[in-house]
XYZ file of C-alpha atoms in Angstrom:
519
model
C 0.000 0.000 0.000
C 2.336 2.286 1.126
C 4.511 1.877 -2.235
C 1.342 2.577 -4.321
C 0.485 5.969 -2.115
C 4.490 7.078 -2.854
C 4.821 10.520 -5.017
C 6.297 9.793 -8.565
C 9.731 10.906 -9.422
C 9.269 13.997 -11.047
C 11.213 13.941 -14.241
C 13.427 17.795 -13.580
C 14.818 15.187 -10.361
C 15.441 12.845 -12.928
C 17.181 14.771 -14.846
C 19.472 16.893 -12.438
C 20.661 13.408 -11.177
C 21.680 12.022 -15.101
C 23.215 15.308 -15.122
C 25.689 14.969 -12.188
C 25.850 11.568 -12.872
C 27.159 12.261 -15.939
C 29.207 15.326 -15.097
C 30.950 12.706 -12.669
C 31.570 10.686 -15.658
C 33.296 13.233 -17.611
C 35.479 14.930 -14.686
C 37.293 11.513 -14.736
C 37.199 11.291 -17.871
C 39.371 14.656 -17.762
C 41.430 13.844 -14.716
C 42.305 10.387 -14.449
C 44.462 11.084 -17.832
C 46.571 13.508 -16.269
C 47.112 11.478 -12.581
C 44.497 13.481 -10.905
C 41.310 12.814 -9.006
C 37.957 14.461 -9.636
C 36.888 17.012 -7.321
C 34.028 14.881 -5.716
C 36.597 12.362 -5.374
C 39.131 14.668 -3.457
C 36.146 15.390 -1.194
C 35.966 11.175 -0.530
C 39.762 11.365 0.526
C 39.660 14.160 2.881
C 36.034 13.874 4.904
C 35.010 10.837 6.951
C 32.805 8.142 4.828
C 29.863 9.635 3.849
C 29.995 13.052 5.619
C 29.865 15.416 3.136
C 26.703 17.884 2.567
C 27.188 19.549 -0.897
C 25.918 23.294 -0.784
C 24.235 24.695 -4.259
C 25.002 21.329 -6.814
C 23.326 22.953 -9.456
C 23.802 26.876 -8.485
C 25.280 28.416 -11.617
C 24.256 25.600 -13.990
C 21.854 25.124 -16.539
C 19.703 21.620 -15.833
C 17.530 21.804 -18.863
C 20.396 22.978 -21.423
C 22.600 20.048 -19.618
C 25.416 22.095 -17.606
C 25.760 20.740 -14.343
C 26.417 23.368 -12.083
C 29.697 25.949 -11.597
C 33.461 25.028 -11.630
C 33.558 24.681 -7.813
C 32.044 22.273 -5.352
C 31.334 23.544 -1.656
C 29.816 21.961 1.245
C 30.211 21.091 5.190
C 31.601 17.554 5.869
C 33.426 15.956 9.408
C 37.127 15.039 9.576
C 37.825 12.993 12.622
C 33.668 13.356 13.722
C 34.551 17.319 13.451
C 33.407 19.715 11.206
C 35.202 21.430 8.569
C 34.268 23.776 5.483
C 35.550 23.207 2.127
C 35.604 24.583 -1.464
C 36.702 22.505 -4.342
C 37.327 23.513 -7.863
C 36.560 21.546 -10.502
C 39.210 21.319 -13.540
C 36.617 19.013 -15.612
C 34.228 22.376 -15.382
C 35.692 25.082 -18.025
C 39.119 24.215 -16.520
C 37.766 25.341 -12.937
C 38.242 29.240 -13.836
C 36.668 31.541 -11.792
C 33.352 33.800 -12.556
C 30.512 35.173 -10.671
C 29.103 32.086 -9.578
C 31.904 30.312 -8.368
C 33.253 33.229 -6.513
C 29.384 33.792 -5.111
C 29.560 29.608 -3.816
C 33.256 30.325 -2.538
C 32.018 33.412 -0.558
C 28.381 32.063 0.707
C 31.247 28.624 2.265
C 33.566 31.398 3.698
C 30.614 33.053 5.685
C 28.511 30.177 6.535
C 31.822 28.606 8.111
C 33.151 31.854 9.868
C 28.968 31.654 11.443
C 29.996 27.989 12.233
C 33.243 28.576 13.873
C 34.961 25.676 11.763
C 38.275 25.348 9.796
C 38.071 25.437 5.770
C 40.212 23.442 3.181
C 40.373 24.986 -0.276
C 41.120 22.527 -2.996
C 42.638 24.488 -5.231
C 42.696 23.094 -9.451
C 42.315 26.596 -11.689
C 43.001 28.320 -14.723
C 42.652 31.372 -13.337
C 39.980 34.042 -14.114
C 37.134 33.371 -16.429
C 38.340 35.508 -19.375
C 34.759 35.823 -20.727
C 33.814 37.422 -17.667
C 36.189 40.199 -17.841
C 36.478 42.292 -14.642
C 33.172 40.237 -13.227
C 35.720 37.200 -12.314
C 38.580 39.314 -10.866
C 36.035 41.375 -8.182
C 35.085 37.752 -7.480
C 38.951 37.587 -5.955
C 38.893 40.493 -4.351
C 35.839 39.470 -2.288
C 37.433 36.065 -1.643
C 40.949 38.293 -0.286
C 39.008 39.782 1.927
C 36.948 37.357 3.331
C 40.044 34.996 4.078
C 41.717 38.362 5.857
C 38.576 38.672 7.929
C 38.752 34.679 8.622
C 42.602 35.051 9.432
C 43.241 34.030 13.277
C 39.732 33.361 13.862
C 39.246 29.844 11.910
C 41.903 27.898 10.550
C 42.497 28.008 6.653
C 44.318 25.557 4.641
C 45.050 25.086 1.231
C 45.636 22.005 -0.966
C 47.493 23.062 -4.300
C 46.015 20.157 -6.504
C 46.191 21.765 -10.076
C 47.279 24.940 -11.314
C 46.782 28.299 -9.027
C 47.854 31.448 -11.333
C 47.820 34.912 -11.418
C 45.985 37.249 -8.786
C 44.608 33.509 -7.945
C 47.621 32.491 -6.400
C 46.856 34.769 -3.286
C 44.058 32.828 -2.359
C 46.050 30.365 -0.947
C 48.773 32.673 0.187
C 46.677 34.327 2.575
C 45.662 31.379 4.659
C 47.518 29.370 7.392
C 48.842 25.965 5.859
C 49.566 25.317 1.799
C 50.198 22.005 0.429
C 51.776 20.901 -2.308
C 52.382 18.135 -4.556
C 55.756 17.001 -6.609
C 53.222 16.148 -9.836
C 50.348 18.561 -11.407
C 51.207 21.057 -8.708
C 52.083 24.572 -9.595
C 51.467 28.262 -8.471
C 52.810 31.548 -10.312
C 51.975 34.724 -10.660
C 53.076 34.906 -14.214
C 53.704 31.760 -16.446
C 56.183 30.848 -18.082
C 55.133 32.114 -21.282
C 54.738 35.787 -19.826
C 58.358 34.851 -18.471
C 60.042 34.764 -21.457
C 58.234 37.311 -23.430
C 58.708 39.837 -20.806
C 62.701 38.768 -19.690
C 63.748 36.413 -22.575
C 63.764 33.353 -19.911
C 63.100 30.073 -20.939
C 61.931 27.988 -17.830
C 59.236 25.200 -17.204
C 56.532 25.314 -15.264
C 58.121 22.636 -12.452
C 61.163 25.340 -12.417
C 58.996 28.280 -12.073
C 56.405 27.524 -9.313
C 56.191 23.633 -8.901
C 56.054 21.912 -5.712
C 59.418 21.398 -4.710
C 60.531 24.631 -5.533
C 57.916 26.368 -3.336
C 58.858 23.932 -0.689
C 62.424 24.183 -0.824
C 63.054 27.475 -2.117
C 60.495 29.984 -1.775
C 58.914 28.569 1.191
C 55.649 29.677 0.367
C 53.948 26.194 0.504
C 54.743 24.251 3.845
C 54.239 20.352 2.524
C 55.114 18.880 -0.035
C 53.201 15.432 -0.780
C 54.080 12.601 -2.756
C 51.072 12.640 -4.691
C 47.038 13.835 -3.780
C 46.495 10.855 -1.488
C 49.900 11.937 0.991
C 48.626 16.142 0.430
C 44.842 15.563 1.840
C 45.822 12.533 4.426
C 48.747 15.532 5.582
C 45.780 17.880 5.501
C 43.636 15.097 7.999
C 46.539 14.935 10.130
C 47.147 18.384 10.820
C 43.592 19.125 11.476
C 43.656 16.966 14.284
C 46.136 19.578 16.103
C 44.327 22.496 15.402
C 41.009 23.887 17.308
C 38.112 24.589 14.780
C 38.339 28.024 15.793
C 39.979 30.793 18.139
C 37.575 30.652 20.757
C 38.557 26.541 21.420
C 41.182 25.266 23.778
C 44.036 23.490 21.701
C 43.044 19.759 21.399
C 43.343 16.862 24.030
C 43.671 13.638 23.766
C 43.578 10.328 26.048
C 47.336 9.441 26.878
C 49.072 7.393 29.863
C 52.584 7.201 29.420
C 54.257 3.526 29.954
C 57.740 1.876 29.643
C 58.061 3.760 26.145
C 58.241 7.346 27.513
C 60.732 5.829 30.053
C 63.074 4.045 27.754
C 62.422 7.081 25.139
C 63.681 9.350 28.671
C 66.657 7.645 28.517
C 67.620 7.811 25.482
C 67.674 11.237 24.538
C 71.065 12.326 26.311
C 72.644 9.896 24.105
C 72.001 11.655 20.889
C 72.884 15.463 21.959
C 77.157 14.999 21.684
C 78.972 16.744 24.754
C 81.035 18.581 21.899
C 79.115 22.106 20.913
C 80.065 22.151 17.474
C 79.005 18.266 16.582
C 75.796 18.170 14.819
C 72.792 16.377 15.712
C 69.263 15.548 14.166
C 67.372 18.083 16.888
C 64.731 15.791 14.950
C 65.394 12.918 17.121
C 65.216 14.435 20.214
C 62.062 15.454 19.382
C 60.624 12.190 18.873
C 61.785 11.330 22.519
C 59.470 14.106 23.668
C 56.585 13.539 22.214
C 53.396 10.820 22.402
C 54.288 7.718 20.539
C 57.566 9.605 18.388
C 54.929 11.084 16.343
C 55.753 14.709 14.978
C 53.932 16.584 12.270
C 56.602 18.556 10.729
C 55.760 21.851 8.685
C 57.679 23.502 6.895
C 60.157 20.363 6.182
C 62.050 21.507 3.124
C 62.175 24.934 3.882
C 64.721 27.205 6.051
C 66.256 23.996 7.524
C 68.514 25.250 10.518
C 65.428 25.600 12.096
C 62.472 22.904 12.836
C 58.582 23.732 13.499
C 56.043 21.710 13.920
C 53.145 19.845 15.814
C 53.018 16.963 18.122
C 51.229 15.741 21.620
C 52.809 15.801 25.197
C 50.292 13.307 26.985
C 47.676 14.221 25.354
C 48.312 17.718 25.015
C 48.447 19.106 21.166
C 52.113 21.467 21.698
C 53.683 23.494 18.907
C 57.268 22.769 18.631
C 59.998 25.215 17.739
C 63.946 23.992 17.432
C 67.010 25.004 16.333
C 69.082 21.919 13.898
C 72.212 21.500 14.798
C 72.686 18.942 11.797
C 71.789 22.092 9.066
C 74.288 24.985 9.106
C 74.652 24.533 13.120
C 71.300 25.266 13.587
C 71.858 29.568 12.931
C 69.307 32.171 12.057
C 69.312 33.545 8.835
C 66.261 35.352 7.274
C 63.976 32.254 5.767
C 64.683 31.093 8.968
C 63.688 33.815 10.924
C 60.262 34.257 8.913
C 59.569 30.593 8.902
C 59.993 29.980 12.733
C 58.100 33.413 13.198
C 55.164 32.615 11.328
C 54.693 29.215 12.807
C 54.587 30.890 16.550
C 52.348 33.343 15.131
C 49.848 30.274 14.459
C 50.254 28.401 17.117
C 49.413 31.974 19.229
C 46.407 32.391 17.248
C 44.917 28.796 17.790
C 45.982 28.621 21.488
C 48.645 25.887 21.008
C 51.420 25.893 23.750
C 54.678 26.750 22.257
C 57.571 24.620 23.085
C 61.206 26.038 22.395
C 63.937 23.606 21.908
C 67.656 25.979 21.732
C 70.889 24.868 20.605
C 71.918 28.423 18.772
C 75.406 29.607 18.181
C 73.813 33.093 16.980
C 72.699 34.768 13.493
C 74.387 34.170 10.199
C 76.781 36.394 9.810
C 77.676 38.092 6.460
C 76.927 40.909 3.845
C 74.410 38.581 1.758
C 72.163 38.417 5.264
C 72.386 42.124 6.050
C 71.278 43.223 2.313
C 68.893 40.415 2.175
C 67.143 42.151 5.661
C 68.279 40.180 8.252
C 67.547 43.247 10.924
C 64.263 43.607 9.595
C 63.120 39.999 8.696
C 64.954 38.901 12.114
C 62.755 41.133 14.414
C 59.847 38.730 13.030
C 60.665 36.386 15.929
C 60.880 39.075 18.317
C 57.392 40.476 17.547
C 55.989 36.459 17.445
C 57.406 35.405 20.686
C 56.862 39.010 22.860
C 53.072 38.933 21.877
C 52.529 35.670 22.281
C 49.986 34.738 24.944
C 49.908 30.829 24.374
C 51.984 28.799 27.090
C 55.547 29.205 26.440
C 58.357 26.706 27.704
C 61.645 26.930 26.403
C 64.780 24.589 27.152
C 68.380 25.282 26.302
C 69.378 21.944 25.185
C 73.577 22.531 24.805
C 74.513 26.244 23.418
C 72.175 29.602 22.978
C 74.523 32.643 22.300
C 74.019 36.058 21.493
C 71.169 37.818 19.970
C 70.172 34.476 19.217
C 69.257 33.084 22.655
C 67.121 36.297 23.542
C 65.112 35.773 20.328
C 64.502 31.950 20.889
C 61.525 32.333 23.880
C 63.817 33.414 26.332
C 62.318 34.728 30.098
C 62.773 38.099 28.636
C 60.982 37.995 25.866
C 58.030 36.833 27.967
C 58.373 33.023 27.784
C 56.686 31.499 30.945
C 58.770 28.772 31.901
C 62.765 28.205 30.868
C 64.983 25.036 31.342
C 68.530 24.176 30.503
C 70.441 21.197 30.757
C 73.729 20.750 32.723
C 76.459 21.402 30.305
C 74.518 23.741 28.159
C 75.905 27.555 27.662
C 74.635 30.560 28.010
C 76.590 33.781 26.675
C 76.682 36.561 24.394
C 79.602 34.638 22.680
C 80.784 31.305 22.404
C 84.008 30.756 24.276
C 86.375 31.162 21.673
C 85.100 33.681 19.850
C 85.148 35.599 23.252
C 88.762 35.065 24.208
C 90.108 36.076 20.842
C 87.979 39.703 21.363
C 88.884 39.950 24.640
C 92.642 38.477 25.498
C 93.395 39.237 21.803
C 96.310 41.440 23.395
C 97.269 38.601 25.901
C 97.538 36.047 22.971
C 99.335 38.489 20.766
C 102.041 39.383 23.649
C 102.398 35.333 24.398
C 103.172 34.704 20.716
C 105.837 37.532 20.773
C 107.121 35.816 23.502
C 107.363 32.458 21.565
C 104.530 30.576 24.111
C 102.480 27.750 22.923
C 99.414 30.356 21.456
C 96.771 27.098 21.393
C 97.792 26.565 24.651
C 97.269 29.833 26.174
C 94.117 29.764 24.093
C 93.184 26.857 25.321
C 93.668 27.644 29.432
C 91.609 31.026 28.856
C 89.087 29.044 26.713
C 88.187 27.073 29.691
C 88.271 29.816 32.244
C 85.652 31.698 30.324
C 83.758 28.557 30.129
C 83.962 28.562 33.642
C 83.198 31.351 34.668
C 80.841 32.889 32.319
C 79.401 30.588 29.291
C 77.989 27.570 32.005
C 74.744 28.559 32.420
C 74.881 29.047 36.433
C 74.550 32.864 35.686
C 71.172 32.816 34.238
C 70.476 30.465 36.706
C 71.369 32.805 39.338
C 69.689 35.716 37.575
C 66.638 33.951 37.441
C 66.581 33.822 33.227
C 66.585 29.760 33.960
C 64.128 28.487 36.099
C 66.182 25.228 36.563
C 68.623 22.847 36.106
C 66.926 19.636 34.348
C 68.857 16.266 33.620
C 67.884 15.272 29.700
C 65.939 12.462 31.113
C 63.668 14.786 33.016
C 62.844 16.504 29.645
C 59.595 15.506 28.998
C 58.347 15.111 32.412
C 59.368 18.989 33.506
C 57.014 19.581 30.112
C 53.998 17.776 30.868
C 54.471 19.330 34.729
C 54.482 22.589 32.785
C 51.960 22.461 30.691
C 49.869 21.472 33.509
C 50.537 24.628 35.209
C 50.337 26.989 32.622
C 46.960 25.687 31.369
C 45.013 27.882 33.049
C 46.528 30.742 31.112
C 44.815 33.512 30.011
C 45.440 36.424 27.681
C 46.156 39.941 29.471
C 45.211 43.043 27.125
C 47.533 45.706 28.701
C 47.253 48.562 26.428
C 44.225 49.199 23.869
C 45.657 49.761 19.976
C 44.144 49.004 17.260
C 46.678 46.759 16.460
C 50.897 46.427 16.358
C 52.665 47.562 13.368
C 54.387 44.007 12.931
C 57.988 44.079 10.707
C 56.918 43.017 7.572
C-alpha cells in the first residue's frame, strides 16, 4: 500500500541526477588522464565516509540545457567526527576558472563557516579568471581576499594546491595558514612561463617556475610537499587533528598514559645530543623522545632547515614545537629562517597551542648577503611572534644559545613562561672562543711575541671563560633559567608545565588598534 500511495519521481529530479551523474563521468574522464582525481573524489579522501553535505550542486548551472552546475564544489563535511568547510574547484568544469558564480559559492562557504566557527580546506585546481567574464571574475577575488583576511586568526584556513593556481589567484592560498603541495600537477605563479620569457627572454618550465618542490624548498611559500594527492589531503587530515576549529577553542586533548616507552624514550635522549658544541645532531630525534608515541607533524620540512617547526602531543596535550638543527648549518638564524619559525609561533598563538622552544643556537648568520637580504628587519619577526605571544611558552636550552640568538629563541625576557637548561649547556653573548680572541686578543698576541704555545694559552683562557661565564649558572642565578633539568627529566618537567600553565589567560595591557608588525 504504502509503495502505491508514494509521489512519482518527477522527471526535472530525474534529470538533475543524469546530469551529475554524468558530469561525474566526464570529470574523470578529464582527470584520471593527467594522474588526478575528480573534485568529488578529493572530497571522498579528505572527509570521513559519507559526511559530506554539498551546498548549491546545481547553483550556476543550466539543468535543462545540460550544464551541471559551476566550476567549484562547496559543502560542510566531518574530519575525525569534526566539522570542517571546504571549497573545491573543478578542472573538468571550463578548466575550474573563476566567474561570478563560483566566486558567489566560494564566498556564501567562507561566511557560513566563519557563522559555524569551523576550519576550511580549499582545494585548489584553476586556470585562473574566467576571461569571458572580464572584470566580473577578478572582483570575485577580491571578495574572496578579503573574506580569508577577515577569517585570518579566527578559523583555521588551509590550502591544498592540486592543479594549477595562477595569477591574482595564487593569493588565495597565500593568505591562509597551511599550503600544500604536490611534486606532480602542482604549480602556483603569478606569471607563467610564457609571460616569463616574453617579458625577460627566460626560458623555464613550469616545475622550475612555481612547482612543488621549488615552493617547498626554495620559496617557502607552501609548507608540505606530498608525494602525490592521497599523501597532500591525508597531511591535511593529520594536521587538522592539532588544530582547534576556531579561536575561541582550547588546543586539542587527547587520552594518553605514558608507559615503559616514555621511560626508555627518557633515557635515550642524552645519548644523541654529543657533549662537543660544534658536533651536529638531528634536533629531529630528540624530538621524537618528547613527544606521544615519536609522532611529529613537521611543517615547513624543506624549507629554512637550521630551524624545525612543527606539531606533536605531550600526553595528550596538542604542543607546537619550535627547534634550532644543529645537523643544518649549526642550527643559525638567517632570514627564511627567521620568517619561517616566526610565522609558525604566530599560528600556534592564534589557535591557542602551547609553544615549546627547543635551543641549541650559536647566533645569526653572519655576512653581507644576510644584512642586504634584511636580516635586521626579517629577524625582528621572531621578536614580535614570541613578545606577543599569549599561548603557554616553555623553552629549554638543550647545549649552546649565544648572542642575539638566545634572547630571540623564547627566552624569560621575551616573555616566555617557563625556561629550562640542561647541565652542560651555555649561556653567553659569545661562544668561548670567539670571546677570548675579542677579549685576550692582546694577551695572545704578547704570548706569541714571547714564543709561548698560542693554542695553549688559548686553550687555558678558553676554559676559564667557560667557567666562569658561558655555564649557564649565571642565568640560573639571575633567574633567566628556572632550573637545572637532567635530559631524562625533559619531557616530564614539560607535561608538569603544561599542567601549570593551562590555566593561562590572555592579558590586554594597552588598547591599539593593532601592532605595526615588521613586515
Amino acid at each position: 500500500m504504502a509503495a502505491d500511495t508514494r509521489q512519482p519521481l518527477r522527471a526535472e529530479i530525474a534529470r538533475a541526477a543524469r546530469l551529475a551523474r554524468d558530469s561525474e563521468d566526464h570529470a574523470r574522464a578529464r582527470q584520471h588522464p593527467k594522474g588526478k582525481f575528480t573534485a568529488r573524489e578529493r572530497l571522498d579522501l579528505l572527509f570521513d565516509d559519507g559526511s559530506f553535505e554539498e551546498l548549491g550542486r546545481f547553483a550556476g548551472g543550466n539543468i535543462n540545457a545540460g550544464i551541471a552546475g559551476s566550476a567549484v564544489v562547496t559543502g560542510f563535511g566531518t574530519v575525525r567526527g569534526r566539522k570542517v568547510g571546504v571549497y573545491a574547484q573543478d578542472f573538468s568544469v571550463r578548466g575550474g576558472t573563476m566567474g561570478q558564480a563560483e566566486g558567489e559559492k566560494i564566498c556564501h562557504l567562507l561566511d557560513m563557516a566563519m557563522q559555524l566557527h569551523v576550519p576550511v580546506v580549499a582545494l585548489i585546481d584553476s586556470g585562473g579568471a574566467r576571461i569571458q567574464e572580464g572584470v566580473a571574475a577578478l572582483t570575485q577575488y577580491g571578495r574572496i581576499f578579503k573574506k580569508t583576511c577577515e577569517a585570518s586568526g579566527v578559523i583555521p584556513q588551509i590550502s591544498l594546491i592540486l592543479g594549477p593556481c595562477a595569477g591574482g589567484a595564487v593569493y588565495c592560498p597565500a593568505l591562509t595558514d597551511i599550503i600544500v603541495m604536490t611534486k606532480e600537477n602542482s604549480y602556483m605563479f603569478v606569471t607563467g612561463p610564457d609571460v616569463v620569457k616574453a617579458a625577460t627572454g627566460e626560458q623555464i618550465s613550469m616545475d622550475e617556475l612555481g612547482g612543488g618542490y621549488v615552493h617547498n624548498a626554495t620559496s617557502g611559500v607552501a609548507h608540505y610537499l606530498g608525494e602525490d594527492e592521497v599523501d597532500a589531503i591525508d597531511y591535511t587530515r593529520t594536521l587538522l587533528a592539532y588544530l582547534p576549529s576556531n579561536c575561541d577553542e582550547e588546543a586539542p586533548r587527547y587520552a594518553y598514559s605514558n608507559g615503559h616507552v616514555e621511560d626508555e624514550a627518557a633515557k635515550r635522549i642524552s645519548t644523541i645530543v654529543p657533549d662537543n658544541d660544534r658536533q651536529p645532531y638531528d634536533v629531529v630525534d630528540v624530538i621524537r623522545c618528547l613527544v606521544d608515541y615519536g609522532e611529529f607533524l613537521e611543517v615547513h620540512e624543506l624549507f629554512a632547515q637550521s630551524v624545525v617547526v612543527g606539531f606533536a602531543c605531550i600526553k595528550g596535550q596538542s604542543v607546537g614545537i619550535v627547534a634550532n638543527q644543529p645537523a643544518v648549518r649549526a642550527g643559525i638564524l638567517d632570514v627564511d629562517a627567521s620568517e619561517k619559525l616566526a610565522r609558525f609561533v604566530r599560528l600556534c598563538d592564534a589557535f591557542n597551542i602551547p609553544v615549546i622552544t627547543l635551543v641549541d643556537v650559536p647566533g645569526y648568520k653572519p655576512g653581507s648577503d644576510q644584512e642586504h637580504a634584511g636580516i635586521i628587519r626579517r629577524g625582528a619577526k621572531v621578536i614580535y611572534a614570541y613578545a606577543n605571544a599569549e599561548v603557554p611558552l616553555i623553552t629549554v636550552v638543550l647545549r649552546k644559545a649565544f648572542g642575539g640568538a638566545y634572547i630571540v629563541m623564547g627566552s624569560k625576557s621575551m616573555g616566555a613562561d617557563v625556561n629550562f637548561a640542561w647541565p652542560n649547556s651555555q649561556i653567553a653573548v659569545l661562544g668561548a672562543q670567539g670571546a677570548v680572541n675579542i677579549i685576550h686578543r692582546k694577551e695572545l698576541r704578547k704570548a706569541q711575541d714571547n714564543g709561548e704555545d698560542v693554542a695553549a694559552v688559548r686553550a687555558r683562557l678558553v676554559s676559564e671563560y667557560e667557567e666562569s661565564t658561558v655555564n649557564a649558572n649565571l642565568s640560573l642565578e639571575m633567574g633567566e633559567i628556572d632550573a637545572m633539568i637532567d635530559p631524562a627529566q625533559t619531557r616530564e618537567t614539560i607535561e608538569r608545565s603544561l599542567e601549570m600553565l593551562k590555566a593561562k589567560k590572555s592579558v590586554r595591557r594597552y588598547h591599539r588598534r593593532h601592532g605595526n608588525q615588521p613586515l
